Amino acid sequence: MSKIRPQDMGKPVEQVCQIENLMPLPAPYDKPGMEPDFKAPKDSWKENYCATLDGFVGNDTLTRPKTKEEQDEMVKKFLSGLEKLFNADTNRGMLQPFMLSFEYCAKCNTCADACHVFKSSGEAEIYRPIFRSEVLRKIYQKHKKGGSLVNRFLGGDIDINYETVMRLGELAYRCNLCRRCAQTCPLGLDNGLLAREIRKIFSMEMGIAPKPLHESGTMKQLATGSSTGITKDAFLDLIEFMEDDLYELTGKKYKVPVDKKGADILLVHNAGEYMAWPENPAAFTIIMEEAGLNWTLSSDMIGYDNVNYGLFYDDVQGKKIGAAQLKAAKDLGVRRIIQAECGHAHKASMVSQDRIAVGADNIPRESCLPLLEELVVKKKVFKLDPSRNNFPVTLHDPCNIVRMMGIVQPQRNVLKAIAPQFREMTPHGVNNYCCGGGSGFAIMNSFNFTDFRNKVSSRMKFKQILNAFQDTIEDENTPKYVCAPCSNCKGAIRDILEFYQATAKFNVHYGGLVELIVNAMVQFDKPFMEFLRDDEDMF
Ligand code: SF4
Ligand code: SF4
């Protein structure tokens, strides 16, 4: 098969790319039949969405235009949005980084080796980090300079039709925005940023964004207070249930402070934790209370959910959520906000909100990880028995916390103090690979997109997990724990372990950092983590 080129994006072919040679996995997944096959796209998906890129449908609002007028309108809107990227007024704060990445690529392909999607797919050409950037460059060149022979030679050799536009809209959702490619680029170019800029055109100009991110995420969060749909009353009920479970597990009555005016710390979780992993906010409660900290949760609209999906696809939506989150903290009069274990919330809150929170609106925002290190390692506030965590533990580095914010060591120092069998993944720290759920993939479950996530974008992470546990992977009596201090990463890792049946077959578990800390506390008789207990129905 000849090499796929950016010019092929507009060609009338049924599917531009078919993944054929997935990256092999280590033992015991090196044998045939150990992983489910891809599900082919159904005819109805092909008819109504864009399954013509690689057979997956990730963007479930990118519907196929039915008439010539609708097709032309799609192209027109895309080009209008593209032009806005090049204007300081319509691409506020992003013009300079966008232009740097758009204009100066040397095509050296150093970035390709860094990209887990490209490598996991068996180096399928369309996932090469510069492939989508090149499509964008060609469209711009042709749009601005026309289709003359000279201009085609200068890069404008592409058909700007609705198929090109639709496929590019899908291709923007084959990148985890993990920025591992940007870290290796000798010129500092960021192909992840360009993928996000394409997403912005679709969302901000064309009203097209995956429902899990926009409709069920941002819009629900603005309407109810949380992307999970947990209203304030439901949130308060969940806190009561959590207190009851904590009493049952520890024999101690913990009272979770809610809406405590003037507290030192406003602790904010990804609200998904309360639904999917309530043991995580429960463990935080024990830690904050046992350390005697002056802290609170907020029950205010948006004050209890640090999710900000705008980070992944839309500047305006990101700003709306960020401003509402800061207002909730301001109204409580807290001294600082501490982000619990959620990677994208770290970045949205600490990096992106720096552009929103100026002057009196600016409340310090911090990561929970240095605080945990201070309590566990530096001040030794708790009596801990590491032998309670005497099973293999490895650490996943959430891209948004580690590579993009440089918070590398605190979580490791904690693990070294509480987990005797801690071992690193290879590579790790700022060189980590994304869990495959980054940039919203963890919650994008439309059609057959989960196949892409589990078999392609999460494949490198699964390989790393298997390699980290090679010494005991086939010993089903030895529990193994992937520590992932991020809600979205946990969601992706949960799905990998289920998809490959790694928990059922090989006793591989996952969870956060605080659960391990509490599990090591000597004052509790029962293990904190469910997979170590007999009574499995708590939390
Ligand atoms: S940001 Fe990550 S997923 Fe996207 S192209 Fe770069 S390395 Fe690949
Ligand atoms: S490493 Fe940088 S300069 Fe080289 S191809 Fe990738 S983006 Fe272009």
XYZ file of C-alpha atoms and ligand atoms in Angstrom:
555
model
C 0.000 0.000 0.000
C 1.416 3.402 -0.929
C 2.112 5.920 1.795
C -0.899 8.035 2.737
C -0.344 11.746 2.107
C -2.153 14.823 3.464
C -3.510 15.322 -0.069
C -5.441 12.051 0.298
C -7.717 13.590 2.928
C -10.026 14.960 0.230
C -10.024 11.908 -2.029
C -13.272 9.980 -2.612
C -12.136 6.777 -0.896
C -14.220 4.741 1.553
C -11.576 4.971 4.274
C -8.260 6.854 4.198
C -6.517 4.576 6.677
C -6.929 1.063 8.007
C -4.876 0.159 11.084
C -3.072 -3.053 10.223
C 0.008 -3.610 12.362
C -0.657 -2.739 15.973
C 2.401 -2.483 18.211
C 2.972 -5.875 19.879
C 2.297 -6.166 23.604
C 4.532 -7.956 26.121
C 3.660 -11.248 27.838
C 1.127 -12.531 28.571
C -0.533 -10.488 25.815
C 1.964 -11.581 23.203
C -0.156 -14.590 22.249
C -2.991 -14.617 19.706
C -6.512 -14.189 21.029
C -5.552 -12.107 24.059
C -7.328 -8.945 22.915
C -10.678 -8.244 21.272
C -10.675 -7.218 17.603
C -11.726 -3.805 16.305
C -15.441 -3.376 15.651
C -16.086 -2.313 12.057
C -18.177 0.827 11.616
C -21.865 0.163 10.957
C -23.451 1.353 7.709
C -25.642 3.833 9.586
C -22.563 5.431 11.174
C -20.907 5.695 7.769
C -24.027 7.294 6.368
C -24.434 9.892 9.094
C -20.986 10.600 10.539
C -17.369 10.651 9.443
C -16.156 7.056 9.446
C -14.095 7.625 6.307
C -10.883 8.633 8.070
C -9.937 5.437 9.920
C -13.236 3.695 10.578
C -13.758 5.210 14.042
C -16.279 7.871 15.000
C -15.055 10.031 17.855
C -16.855 13.273 17.192
C -20.539 12.406 17.497
C -21.809 15.843 16.470
C -19.804 15.933 13.250
C -22.690 14.832 11.037
C -22.401 14.262 7.330
C -23.889 17.112 5.248
C -26.664 15.802 2.997
C -26.939 18.455 0.294
C -24.465 20.388 -1.821
C -25.485 23.551 0.051
C -24.757 21.928 3.414
C -21.413 20.671 2.148
C -20.430 24.131 0.912
C -21.603 25.705 4.149
C -19.415 23.314 6.166
C -16.322 24.272 4.154
C -17.174 27.978 4.345
C -17.550 27.942 8.117
C -14.347 25.974 8.541
C -12.379 28.478 6.472
C -13.922 31.359 8.382
C -12.840 29.737 11.667
C -9.387 29.042 10.247
C -8.899 32.711 9.434
C -9.794 33.620 13.020
C -6.865 31.587 14.313
C -4.537 34.074 12.619
C -5.966 37.149 14.249
C -4.966 38.438 17.708
C -8.493 39.682 18.421
C -10.208 36.417 17.549
C -7.551 34.091 18.944
C -6.745 35.956 22.108
C -3.697 34.761 24.000
C -3.061 31.919 21.573
C -1.895 33.658 18.401
C 1.819 33.602 19.149
C 2.141 29.935 20.229
C -0.128 28.973 17.336
C 1.971 30.832 14.770
C 5.231 29.443 16.128
C 3.962 25.893 15.717
C 2.193 26.565 12.433
C 5.026 28.207 10.565
C 8.382 26.746 11.398
C 8.332 22.938 11.095
C 11.579 21.502 9.710
C 9.870 18.156 8.922
C 12.632 16.312 10.749
C 10.079 13.899 12.260
C 11.777 13.734 15.643
C 8.305 14.125 17.110
C 6.987 10.978 15.435
C 9.039 8.651 17.625
C 7.689 10.419 20.719
C 4.005 9.938 19.883
C 2.361 6.920 21.497
C -0.606 7.061 19.099
C 1.663 6.897 16.061
C 3.854 4.140 17.526
C 0.961 2.071 18.939
C -0.892 2.122 15.646
C 2.076 0.494 13.946
C 3.100 3.891 12.575
C -0.075 4.557 10.625
C 0.730 7.667 8.630
C -2.338 9.721 9.568
C -1.339 9.612 13.254
C 2.138 11.014 12.621
C 2.131 14.235 14.707
C 2.865 16.472 11.713
C 0.318 14.811 9.410
C -2.672 16.792 10.691
C -0.559 19.939 10.972
C 0.424 19.517 7.329
C -3.214 19.137 6.287
C -3.984 22.396 8.077
C -1.010 24.152 6.480
C -1.994 22.968 3.015
C -5.585 24.080 3.455
C -4.430 27.519 4.581
C -1.922 27.851 1.761
C -4.510 26.917 -0.868
C -7.217 29.066 0.706
C -5.029 32.156 0.926
C -2.961 31.806 -2.226
C -5.180 29.786 -4.607
C -4.588 26.643 -6.622
C -2.015 27.806 -9.190
C 0.779 25.458 -10.199
C 3.324 27.539 -8.276
C 1.195 27.579 -5.174
C 0.546 23.857 -5.381
C 4.314 23.453 -5.405
C 4.543 25.703 -2.327
C 2.215 23.461 -0.331
C -1.276 24.344 -1.503
C -1.798 20.944 -3.110
C -4.954 19.752 -1.415
C -8.662 19.634 -2.266
C -10.591 21.831 0.154
C -13.856 19.937 0.161
C -16.227 18.850 2.924
C -14.603 15.418 3.124
C -11.214 16.999 3.859
C -12.833 19.178 6.495
C -14.751 16.312 8.129
C -11.738 14.016 8.204
C -9.604 16.750 9.724
C -12.335 17.262 12.336
C -12.083 13.592 13.261
C -8.286 13.591 13.105
C -8.154 16.380 15.699
C -9.611 13.731 18.041
C -6.859 11.183 17.426
C -4.382 13.231 19.478
C -4.315 13.149 23.276
C -2.868 16.696 23.461
C -0.206 15.113 25.679
C 2.587 17.347 24.288
C 5.167 14.556 24.389
C 5.942 15.466 20.771
C 6.412 19.128 21.701
C 8.884 18.148 24.394
C 11.125 16.420 21.861
C 10.843 18.894 18.988
C 14.215 20.624 18.491
C 12.359 23.789 17.490
C 9.843 23.609 20.325
C 6.853 23.199 18.015
C 3.643 21.871 19.501
C 1.566 19.631 17.264
C -0.775 19.002 20.196
C -1.535 22.710 20.282
C -2.329 22.642 16.559
C -4.707 19.715 17.088
C -6.455 21.726 19.782
C -6.671 24.777 17.516
C -8.436 22.607 14.918
C -10.849 21.452 17.638
C -11.452 25.123 18.425
C -12.462 25.904 14.847
C -15.023 23.119 14.970
C -16.415 24.078 18.364
C -16.200 27.856 18.377
C -17.057 28.491 14.720
C -19.101 25.472 13.670
C -20.744 24.398 16.941
C -19.297 20.891 16.573
C -17.722 19.166 19.586
C -18.102 15.662 21.014
C -21.241 15.466 23.176
C -19.421 13.985 26.191
C -17.184 17.075 26.294
C -19.598 19.843 25.412
C -23.227 18.866 25.912
C -22.823 16.331 28.737
C -19.714 18.057 30.060
C -19.479 21.838 29.895
C -23.164 22.636 29.362
C -24.324 20.298 32.109
C -21.690 21.698 34.460
C -22.871 25.252 33.804
C -26.518 24.223 34.285
C -26.339 21.912 37.316
C -22.955 22.643 38.875
C -21.220 19.478 37.747
C -20.415 17.597 34.572
C -21.691 14.464 36.303
C -25.089 16.116 36.760
C -24.734 15.957 40.561
C -26.797 18.860 41.860
C -26.032 20.628 45.123
C -28.598 18.515 47.042
C -27.287 15.286 45.549
C -23.753 16.376 46.381
C -24.665 16.950 50.035
C -26.325 13.500 50.149
C -23.187 11.906 48.722
C -21.086 13.546 51.416
C -23.377 12.064 54.088
C -23.100 8.587 52.534
C -19.349 9.005 52.483
C -19.299 9.894 56.178
C -21.378 6.784 56.950
C -19.030 4.560 54.953
C -16.022 6.080 56.660
C -17.556 5.309 60.072
C -18.259 1.736 59.034
C -14.732 1.254 57.732
C -12.712 3.074 60.381
C -15.005 3.159 63.435
C -14.391 6.909 63.584
C -16.948 9.650 62.938
C -15.481 12.024 60.379
C -17.410 15.208 59.648
C -16.648 16.633 56.237
C -16.503 20.438 56.390
C -18.678 21.980 53.684
C -18.937 25.727 52.930
C -16.735 26.719 55.858
C -16.188 30.445 55.390
C -12.619 31.689 55.563
C -11.033 28.218 55.607
C -7.359 28.024 54.734
C -7.941 25.415 52.011
C -10.774 24.849 49.562
C -10.259 21.264 48.391
C -11.816 20.595 44.990
C -12.253 17.170 43.433
C -13.235 16.075 39.975
C -16.916 15.377 40.740
C -16.588 12.078 38.888
C -14.714 10.843 41.966
C -17.860 10.992 44.093
C -19.660 8.760 41.601
C -16.980 6.362 40.387
C -14.328 6.356 43.121
C -15.776 7.766 46.372
C -12.926 6.116 48.266
C -10.678 8.848 46.865
C -12.473 11.870 48.433
C -12.973 9.670 51.514
C -9.213 9.108 51.787
C -8.617 12.832 51.322
C -11.070 13.468 54.174
C -9.101 11.194 56.519
C -5.811 12.834 55.536
C -7.051 16.419 55.929
C -8.762 15.675 59.244
C -5.961 13.562 60.749
C -3.483 16.305 59.787
C -5.673 18.891 61.541
C -5.904 21.175 58.504
C -8.341 24.066 58.273
C -10.125 22.994 55.092
C -13.489 22.842 53.410
C -15.384 21.592 50.389
C -17.771 23.911 48.559
C -21.367 23.017 47.729
C -21.721 26.094 45.523
C -22.582 25.723 41.833
C -19.380 24.509 40.169
C -17.455 24.965 43.440
C -17.458 21.189 44.031
C -16.293 20.140 40.573
C -12.844 21.035 39.272
C -13.587 19.660 35.793
C -13.010 22.133 32.958
C -13.391 20.403 29.610
C -12.947 23.707 27.780
C -9.244 22.993 28.155
C -9.643 20.318 25.499
C -11.669 22.057 22.810
C -12.933 25.600 23.368
C -11.381 28.756 24.891
C -14.691 30.483 25.582
C -16.220 27.511 27.415
C -13.004 27.036 29.380
C -13.070 30.640 30.476
C -16.718 30.466 31.591
C -16.114 27.429 33.793
C -12.837 28.774 35.158
C -14.393 32.096 36.141
C -17.308 30.361 37.904
C -14.917 28.116 39.837
C -12.882 31.092 41.018
C -16.020 32.958 42.051
C -17.150 30.027 44.218
C -13.800 30.109 46.029
C -13.880 33.880 46.330
C -17.377 33.803 47.840
C -16.198 31.384 50.518
C -13.256 33.610 51.373
C -10.740 30.762 51.391
C -7.036 31.510 51.386
C -6.077 28.987 48.690
C -7.534 26.320 46.417
C -6.001 22.847 46.443
C -6.716 20.676 43.446
C -7.231 17.032 44.366
C -6.190 14.183 42.077
C -7.269 15.450 38.648
C -4.670 16.254 36.005
C -6.561 18.405 33.544
C -8.055 20.374 36.448
C -4.517 21.112 37.623
C -3.642 22.597 34.278
C -6.952 24.385 33.723
C -6.858 25.835 37.216
C -3.219 26.735 37.572
C -1.985 27.489 34.050
C -5.048 28.553 32.071
C -6.753 30.445 34.905
C -3.658 32.565 35.362
C -4.960 34.389 32.312
C -8.396 34.889 33.878
C -7.537 35.472 37.509
C -5.892 38.832 37.732
C -5.804 41.313 40.588
C -8.358 40.763 43.336
C -9.815 37.697 41.577
C -6.593 35.807 41.960
C -6.727 33.140 44.637
C -3.635 30.919 44.887
C -4.209 27.527 43.315
C -2.011 24.593 44.301
C -1.595 20.912 43.603
C -2.409 18.366 46.298
C 0.820 16.463 45.594
C 3.320 18.798 47.334
C 0.908 19.004 50.286
C 0.782 15.198 50.522
C 4.580 15.051 50.364
C 4.826 17.649 53.122
C 2.451 15.723 55.390
C 3.774 12.202 54.711
C 7.483 12.689 54.065
C 8.672 16.026 55.412
C 6.549 16.500 58.537
C 5.737 12.809 59.061
C 2.326 13.756 60.415
C 0.872 10.230 60.242
C 1.932 6.939 61.776
C 2.374 4.742 58.743
C 3.264 1.111 58.266
C 4.558 0.596 54.685
C 4.297 -3.197 55.044
C 0.540 -2.774 54.634
C 1.285 -1.796 51.039
C 3.678 -4.642 50.434
C 2.647 -5.508 46.890
C 3.962 -4.292 43.511
C 3.018 -0.663 42.897
C 3.824 1.428 39.847
C 3.110 5.081 39.114
C 1.397 6.645 36.140
C 2.435 10.266 35.520
C -0.585 12.304 34.395
C 0.662 14.453 31.481
C -1.068 17.612 32.659
C 0.490 17.433 36.133
C 3.927 16.090 35.299
C 5.075 17.029 31.796
C 3.032 20.207 31.558
C 3.458 21.498 35.101
C 6.724 19.920 36.231
C 5.318 18.317 39.408
C 7.459 15.193 39.252
C 9.034 14.323 42.575
C 6.467 14.774 45.397
C 4.324 11.782 44.416
C 7.444 9.614 44.050
C 8.769 10.628 47.436
C 5.439 9.657 48.994
C 5.410 6.283 47.235
C 8.987 5.533 48.254
C 7.935 6.127 51.877
C 4.785 3.992 51.844
C 5.117 1.301 49.152
C 8.111 -1.030 49.579
C 7.644 -2.634 46.153
C 7.283 0.628 44.245
C 8.821 0.469 40.797
C 8.890 3.042 38.012
C 7.416 2.584 34.574
C 9.788 2.982 31.648
C 9.978 5.797 30.635
C 8.578 7.936 33.442
C 8.412 11.455 34.857
C 8.240 14.110 32.154
C 8.945 11.377 29.594
C 5.851 9.419 30.592
C 3.351 8.259 28.017
C -0.238 9.448 28.161
C -2.803 6.989 29.578
C -4.584 7.257 26.234
C -7.548 8.993 27.837
C -6.064 12.487 27.657
C -7.862 15.454 26.068
C -11.306 14.028 26.745
C -10.857 10.531 25.292
C -11.449 9.002 28.733
C -15.108 10.014 28.596
C -15.679 9.732 24.833
C -17.540 6.475 24.436
C -19.581 7.053 21.281
C -19.917 4.372 18.620
C -16.645 2.400 18.299
C -14.338 5.106 19.653
C -13.584 3.030 22.752
C -11.852 0.531 20.443
C -9.524 3.278 19.266
C -8.828 4.288 22.860
C -8.260 0.833 24.310
C -6.378 -0.678 21.392
C -4.460 2.353 20.080
C -4.199 5.465 22.273
C -4.005 3.494 25.562
C -1.871 0.713 24.117
C 1.491 2.222 25.084
C 0.290 2.714 28.660
C -0.886 -0.883 28.866
C 2.496 -1.996 27.563
C 4.213 0.076 30.264
C 1.979 -1.397 32.980
C 2.689 -4.958 31.835
C 6.419 -4.277 31.709
C 6.425 -2.723 35.191
C 4.825 -5.894 36.583
C 6.615 -8.510 34.463
C 8.060 -10.245 37.564
C 4.604 -11.117 38.916
C 2.196 -10.463 36.063
C 1.182 -14.088 35.666
C 1.009 -14.714 39.423
C -2.679 -14.148 39.962
C -2.295 -14.369 43.750
C -0.181 -11.229 43.858
C -2.209 -8.019 43.618
C -0.574 -5.300 41.576
C -1.486 -1.620 41.824
C -1.245 1.150 39.245
C -1.213 4.434 41.136
C -2.762 7.127 38.931
C -3.338 10.410 40.754
C -5.810 11.752 38.173
C -9.505 11.078 37.597
C -9.352 11.003 33.811
C -6.273 8.770 33.818
C -8.005 6.449 36.279
C -10.974 6.235 33.938
C -8.746 5.325 31.013
C -6.745 2.806 33.059
C -9.945 1.255 34.448
C -11.120 0.757 30.868
C -7.802 -0.754 29.742
C -7.812 -3.252 32.623
C -11.404 -4.225 31.846
C -10.920 -4.387 28.089
C -7.880 -6.675 28.377
C -9.335 -8.438 31.453
C -6.123 -7.703 33.324
C -7.863 -7.407 36.683
C -9.870 -10.593 36.267
C -6.990 -12.646 34.888
C -3.877 -11.137 36.445
C -4.999 -9.281 39.582
C -3.983 -5.817 38.330
C -5.738 -2.930 40.133
C -5.645 0.832 39.913
C -6.441 3.829 42.088
C -5.115 7.088 43.449
C -2.263 8.045 45.751
C -4.274 9.006 48.835
C -5.822 5.533 49.091
C -2.330 4.051 49.489
C -1.458 6.613 52.166
C -4.570 5.825 54.200
C -4.062 2.102 53.668
C -0.723 2.439 55.472
C -2.169 4.271 58.516
C -1.588 2.098 61.573
C -4.687 3.179 63.507
C -7.098 1.385 61.163
C -7.695 -2.361 61.444
C -9.225 -2.944 58.029
C -7.366 -2.368 54.760
C -8.645 0.776 53.065
C -8.588 -0.485 49.522
C -11.384 -2.700 48.336
C -9.253 -5.303 46.571
C -7.479 -5.993 49.884
C -10.722 -6.406 51.854
C -13.290 -9.185 52.126
C -16.309 -6.863 52.468
C -16.248 -5.455 48.982
C -19.439 -3.446 48.943
C -18.290 -0.334 50.798
C -17.886 3.054 49.065
S 0.302 15.703 21.611
Fe 0.714 13.536 22.159
S -0.849 12.377 21.049
Fe -0.778 14.418 20.115
S 0.642 14.211 18.411
Fe 1.835 14.914 20.177
S 2.630 13.038 21.140
Fe 0.977 12.421 19.740
S 10.133 17.534 15.687
Fe 9.399 19.669 15.403
S 10.456 20.408 13.564
Fe 10.679 18.172 13.586
S 8.916 17.429 12.369
Fe 8.226 17.437 14.495
S 7.244 19.460 14.762
Fe 8.485 19.581 12.873
